Amino acid sequence: MHTAWEEAGWERLGDGVARRRMPGWDETIGVVAGSAGVLIIDTGATLRDGADLRRSIRGVLGRDVTHVALTHPHFDHVMGTAAFSGVQVFGAAGLDELLRREQDGLRRDAVGHGVDPVAAAEAADILVSPHHLVHGELTLDLGDRQVLLANVGPGHTAHDLAVLVPGRHGSPEIVFCGDLVEESGAPSVGPDALPHQWPAALDRLLALGGEDARYVPGHGAVVDARFVRDQRAALAARFGTSPG
């Protein structure tokens, strides 16, 4: 029997926790619902994506998103944020300055990856920077549940944020990894990546979630700790690790 989440096109991961793999770039969007708040993790590549996500979540829960967590500053994860007006936005320390500085770069990257130029320009013009910056770890109170935001980077970018959702009723913890972990292909190592520091970021991610957690990649199927360790080993073999 399908749940309301599944009927609305989401994959249910646990009690009040779901995710959607978006069309086009296959980026994962997460949602965590508590009694007093609703967190969305990343917002899609365009304002239309953001608006569709907001409408879909409201349709399932009967209430609006109250918090946004941005896992890293790539167009397919942040360009829909302005669709969530009045919502508190969280990101890794330094993400605010980077998004203000790189609006045009994000627009060009989005267009280069196939986003309609008008839609890309519209989203970039009103790009939302985080209101709250996470330097180490920050606990977000959603009422009957608390979610941990952790600045575990740098790695995929200089501003990688993970989201830990504690398990309920014996269910495993869920870790939204952003693009620090990718299952549908090899990790994307772009010009803003810090590959020598990436293995250490995955060590921090594994310490955060533990051996029994479910790890939700930025792209691809949900994985386990062994997959994350294997990806860490592959990155270390390819790039080495930074001293210390």
Short mmCIF file of C-alpha atoms in Angstrom, two decimals:
data_model
loop_
_atom_site.label_atom_id
_atom_site.label_comp_id
_atom_site.label_asym_id
_atom_site.label_seq_id
_atom_site.Cartn_x
_atom_site.Cartn_y
_atom_site.Cartn_z
CA MET A 1 0.00 0.00 0.00
CA HIS A 2 1.43 3.36 -1.03
CA THR A 3 1.81 6.11 1.53
CA ALA A 4 0.80 9.72 0.87
CA TRP A 5 4.46 10.49 0.22
CA GLU A 6 4.77 7.82 -2.43
CA GLU A 7 1.50 8.82 -4.08
CA ALA A 8 2.93 12.35 -4.38
CA GLY A 9 6.12 11.10 -6.03
CA TRP A 10 8.40 10.90 -2.98
CA GLU A 11 10.35 7.97 -1.54
CA ARG A 12 9.49 7.48 2.12
CA LEU A 13 12.63 6.85 4.18
CA GLY A 14 11.17 6.80 7.68
CA ASP A 15 8.59 8.34 9.97
CA GLY A 16 8.14 11.88 8.63
CA VAL A 17 11.21 11.59 6.38
CA ALA A 18 11.16 11.37 2.59
CA ARG A 19 13.17 12.29 -0.45
CA ARG A 20 12.63 12.94 -4.15
CA ARG A 21 15.06 12.37 -7.01
CA MET A 22 14.48 15.28 -9.33
CA PRO A 23 14.18 14.90 -13.11
CA GLY A 24 16.98 16.30 -15.22
CA TRP A 25 19.98 16.20 -12.89
CA ASP A 26 18.78 13.49 -10.48
CA GLU A 27 19.57 15.65 -7.46
CA THR A 28 18.02 14.47 -4.22
CA ILE A 29 15.64 16.70 -2.28
CA GLY A 30 14.91 15.68 1.31
CA VAL A 31 12.11 16.56 3.69
CA VAL A 32 11.84 16.05 7.45
CA ALA A 33 8.56 16.77 9.23
CA GLY A 34 8.21 17.47 12.94
CA SER A 35 5.24 18.61 14.98
CA ALA A 36 6.32 22.27 14.90
CA GLY A 37 8.34 22.55 11.69
CA VAL A 38 9.15 21.12 8.29
CA LEU A 39 12.68 21.05 6.88
CA ILE A 40 13.48 20.76 3.19
CA ILE A 41 17.02 19.75 2.23
CA ASP A 42 18.02 21.51 -1.00
CA THR A 43 15.55 23.22 -3.31
CA GLY A 44 16.13 22.21 -6.93
CA ALA A 45 17.54 23.95 -10.00
CA THR A 46 14.87 26.59 -10.74
CA LEU A 47 12.15 28.63 -9.08
CA ARG A 48 9.63 26.34 -10.72
CA ASP A 49 11.31 23.35 -9.07
CA GLY A 50 11.14 25.09 -5.71
CA ALA A 51 7.50 26.05 -6.14
CA ASP A 52 6.57 22.50 -7.21
CA LEU A 53 8.38 21.05 -4.19
CA ARG A 54 6.72 23.48 -1.80
CA ARG A 55 3.29 22.70 -3.23
CA SER A 56 3.89 18.94 -3.11
CA ILE A 57 5.02 19.00 0.53
CA ARG A 58 2.04 21.12 1.50
CA GLY A 59 -0.22 18.64 -0.28
CA VAL A 60 1.13 15.71 1.77
CA LEU A 61 1.49 17.41 5.16
CA GLY A 62 -1.19 20.10 4.99
CA ARG A 63 1.34 22.72 6.10
CA ASP A 64 4.28 24.64 4.74
CA VAL A 65 8.04 24.25 4.88
CA THR A 66 9.56 26.30 7.71
CA HIS A 67 13.29 25.61 7.27
CA VAL A 68 15.68 25.06 4.36
CA ALA A 69 19.11 23.39 4.62
CA LEU A 70 21.43 23.80 1.63
CA THR A 71 24.00 21.02 1.35
CA HIS A 72 26.36 22.86 -1.02
CA PRO A 73 26.43 25.73 -3.53
CA HIS A 74 25.67 24.08 -6.87
CA PHE A 75 22.84 25.30 -9.08
CA ASP A 76 20.77 22.11 -8.95
CA HIS A 77 20.65 22.26 -5.15
CA VAL A 78 20.13 25.97 -4.41
CA MET A 79 18.41 27.81 -7.27
CA GLY A 80 14.87 27.02 -6.10
CA THR A 81 15.30 28.57 -2.65
CA ALA A 82 13.52 31.86 -3.43
CA ALA A 83 10.28 29.89 -3.91
CA PHE A 84 10.30 29.36 -0.13
CA SER A 85 9.61 32.95 0.91
CA GLY A 86 9.67 33.65 4.63
CA VAL A 87 11.53 30.41 5.39
CA GLN A 88 14.69 30.24 7.51
CA VAL A 89 17.66 29.10 5.40
CA PHE A 90 20.72 27.29 6.80
CA GLY A 91 24.07 26.57 5.17
CA ALA A 92 27.71 25.91 5.94
CA ALA A 93 29.82 28.84 7.11
CA GLY A 94 30.85 31.02 4.17
CA LEU A 95 28.02 29.89 1.92
CA ASP A 96 26.28 33.26 2.24
CA GLU A 97 29.22 35.22 0.87
CA LEU A 98 29.87 32.70 -1.89
CA LEU A 99 26.29 32.77 -3.16
CA ARG A 100 26.26 36.57 -3.19
CA ARG A 101 29.55 36.63 -5.06
CA GLU A 102 28.81 33.82 -7.52
CA GLN A 103 25.28 34.60 -8.69
CA ASP A 104 26.36 35.04 -12.30
CA GLY A 105 28.57 31.96 -12.14
CA LEU A 106 25.64 29.87 -10.94
CA ARG A 107 23.48 31.24 -13.75
CA ARG A 108 26.11 30.36 -16.35
CA ASP A 109 26.58 26.88 -14.86
CA ALA A 110 22.83 26.25 -14.89
CA VAL A 111 22.51 27.34 -18.53
CA GLY A 112 25.56 25.25 -19.45
CA HIS A 113 23.81 22.21 -17.97
CA GLY A 114 20.61 22.83 -19.90
CA VAL A 115 18.47 25.09 -17.71
CA ASP A 116 16.40 27.54 -19.74
CA PRO A 117 18.34 30.85 -19.80
CA VAL A 118 15.33 32.90 -18.70
CA ALA A 119 14.60 30.54 -15.80
CA ALA A 120 18.27 30.54 -14.79
CA ALA A 121 18.49 34.34 -14.86
CA GLU A 122 15.27 34.68 -12.85
CA ALA A 123 16.52 32.31 -10.13
CA ALA A 124 19.98 33.90 -10.00
CA ASP A 125 18.56 37.42 -9.71
CA ILE A 126 16.73 36.55 -6.49
CA LEU A 127 19.08 33.88 -5.16
CA VAL A 128 18.65 33.49 -1.41
CA SER A 129 21.72 33.32 0.85
CA PRO A 130 21.54 31.46 4.17
CA HIS A 131 20.25 33.37 7.18
CA HIS A 132 21.99 30.96 9.58
CA LEU A 133 25.53 29.65 9.16
CA VAL A 134 26.74 26.34 10.56
CA HIS A 135 30.38 26.38 11.69
CA GLY A 136 30.46 23.01 13.45
CA GLU A 137 27.13 21.45 14.37
CA LEU A 138 23.73 23.00 14.94
CA THR A 139 20.59 21.34 16.29
CA LEU A 140 17.37 22.29 14.58
CA ASP A 141 14.23 21.91 16.70
CA LEU A 142 11.20 20.80 14.67
CA GLY A 143 9.02 20.23 17.73
CA ASP A 144 8.85 16.54 18.52
CA ARG A 145 12.12 15.84 16.72
CA GLN A 146 15.54 17.42 16.51
CA VAL A 147 17.68 17.35 13.41
CA LEU A 148 21.44 17.91 13.42
CA LEU A 149 23.08 20.07 10.76
CA ALA A 150 26.81 19.37 10.48
CA ASN A 151 29.48 21.25 8.57
CA VAL A 152 31.47 18.17 7.54
CA GLY A 153 33.36 19.60 4.56
CA PRO A 154 35.31 20.73 2.73
CA GLY A 155 35.31 18.06 0.07
CA HIS A 156 32.93 18.20 -2.87
CA THR A 157 32.97 21.96 -2.29
CA ALA A 158 34.30 24.28 0.40
CA HIS A 159 30.82 24.45 1.96
CA ASP A 160 29.45 20.92 2.44
CA LEU A 161 26.63 20.47 4.96
CA ALA A 162 25.21 17.12 6.08
CA VAL A 163 21.88 16.57 7.81
CA LEU A 164 21.45 13.84 10.44
CA VAL A 165 17.91 12.69 11.21
CA PRO A 166 17.81 10.50 14.36
CA GLY A 167 15.90 7.25 14.01
CA ARG A 168 12.58 6.60 15.68
CA HIS A 169 11.11 3.43 17.20
CA GLY A 170 14.26 1.44 16.47
CA SER A 171 14.65 2.64 12.89
CA PRO A 172 18.15 3.63 11.69
CA GLU A 173 19.45 7.15 11.55
CA ILE A 174 19.29 8.86 8.16
CA VAL A 175 22.10 11.07 6.86
CA PHE A 176 21.53 13.40 3.94
CA CYS A 177 25.01 13.70 2.43
CA GLY A 178 24.66 16.18 -0.40
CA ASP A 179 27.16 15.46 -3.17
CA LEU A 180 29.84 14.28 -0.76
CA VAL A 181 28.39 10.89 -1.68
CA GLU A 182 27.09 9.93 -5.12
CA GLU A 183 25.68 6.53 -6.04
CA SER A 184 24.55 7.00 -9.64
CA GLY A 185 28.09 7.62 -10.85
CA ALA A 186 31.58 8.51 -9.69
CA PRO A 187 31.72 11.56 -7.40
CA SER A 188 31.74 14.79 -9.40
CA VAL A 189 35.07 16.54 -8.89
CA GLY A 190 34.56 20.04 -10.24
CA PRO A 191 36.81 23.10 -10.16
CA ASP A 192 35.53 24.06 -6.71
CA ALA A 193 36.20 20.63 -5.17
CA LEU A 194 38.93 20.03 -2.61
CA PRO A 195 39.67 16.39 -3.46
CA HIS A 196 42.63 15.97 -1.10
CA GLN A 197 40.34 16.89 1.82
CA TRP A 198 37.34 14.91 0.60
CA PRO A 199 38.30 11.58 2.29
CA ALA A 200 38.49 13.33 5.67
CA ALA A 201 35.03 14.80 5.05
CA LEU A 202 33.70 11.28 4.49
CA ASP A 203 35.37 10.17 7.72
CA ARG A 204 33.43 12.91 9.51
CA LEU A 205 30.25 11.85 7.73
CA LEU A 206 30.71 8.24 8.84
CA ALA A 207 31.41 9.32 12.41
CA LEU A 208 28.22 11.38 12.32
CA GLY A 209 25.94 8.60 11.10
CA GLY A 210 27.64 5.47 12.36
CA GLU A 211 27.69 1.98 10.96
CA ASP A 212 23.95 1.35 10.87
CA ALA A 213 22.75 4.63 9.35
CA ARG A 214 21.17 5.01 5.93
CA TYR A 215 23.15 7.46 3.82
CA VAL A 216 21.26 9.51 1.23
CA PRO A 217 23.53 10.67 -1.61
CA GLY A 218 23.13 13.88 -3.53
CA HIS A 219 22.52 11.72 -6.63
CA GLY A 220 21.45 8.09 -6.73
CA ALA A 221 20.03 5.39 -4.49
CA VAL A 222 20.27 5.30 -0.70
CA VAL A 223 23.45 3.52 0.46
CA ASP A 224 25.02 2.08 3.59
CA ALA A 225 28.21 2.84 5.53
CA ARG A 226 30.18 0.28 3.53
CA PHE A 227 29.41 2.12 0.30
CA VAL A 228 30.58 5.40 1.85
CA ARG A 229 33.80 3.75 3.06
CA ASP A 230 34.42 2.31 -0.41
CA GLN A 231 33.88 5.69 -2.03
CA ARG A 232 36.21 7.24 0.53
CA ALA A 233 38.90 4.68 -0.33
CA ALA A 234 38.49 5.32 -4.05
CA LEU A 235 38.85 9.08 -3.57
CA ALA A 236 41.91 8.62 -1.36
CA ALA A 237 43.51 6.31 -3.92
CA ARG A 238 42.80 8.77 -6.72
CA PHE A 239 43.79 12.01 -5.02
CA GLY A 240 45.60 11.14 -1.81
CA THR A 241 44.81 13.05 1.36
CA SER A 242 45.96 16.36 2.70
CA PRO A 243 48.64 16.31 5.43
CA GLY A 244 47.34 16.07 9.00
#
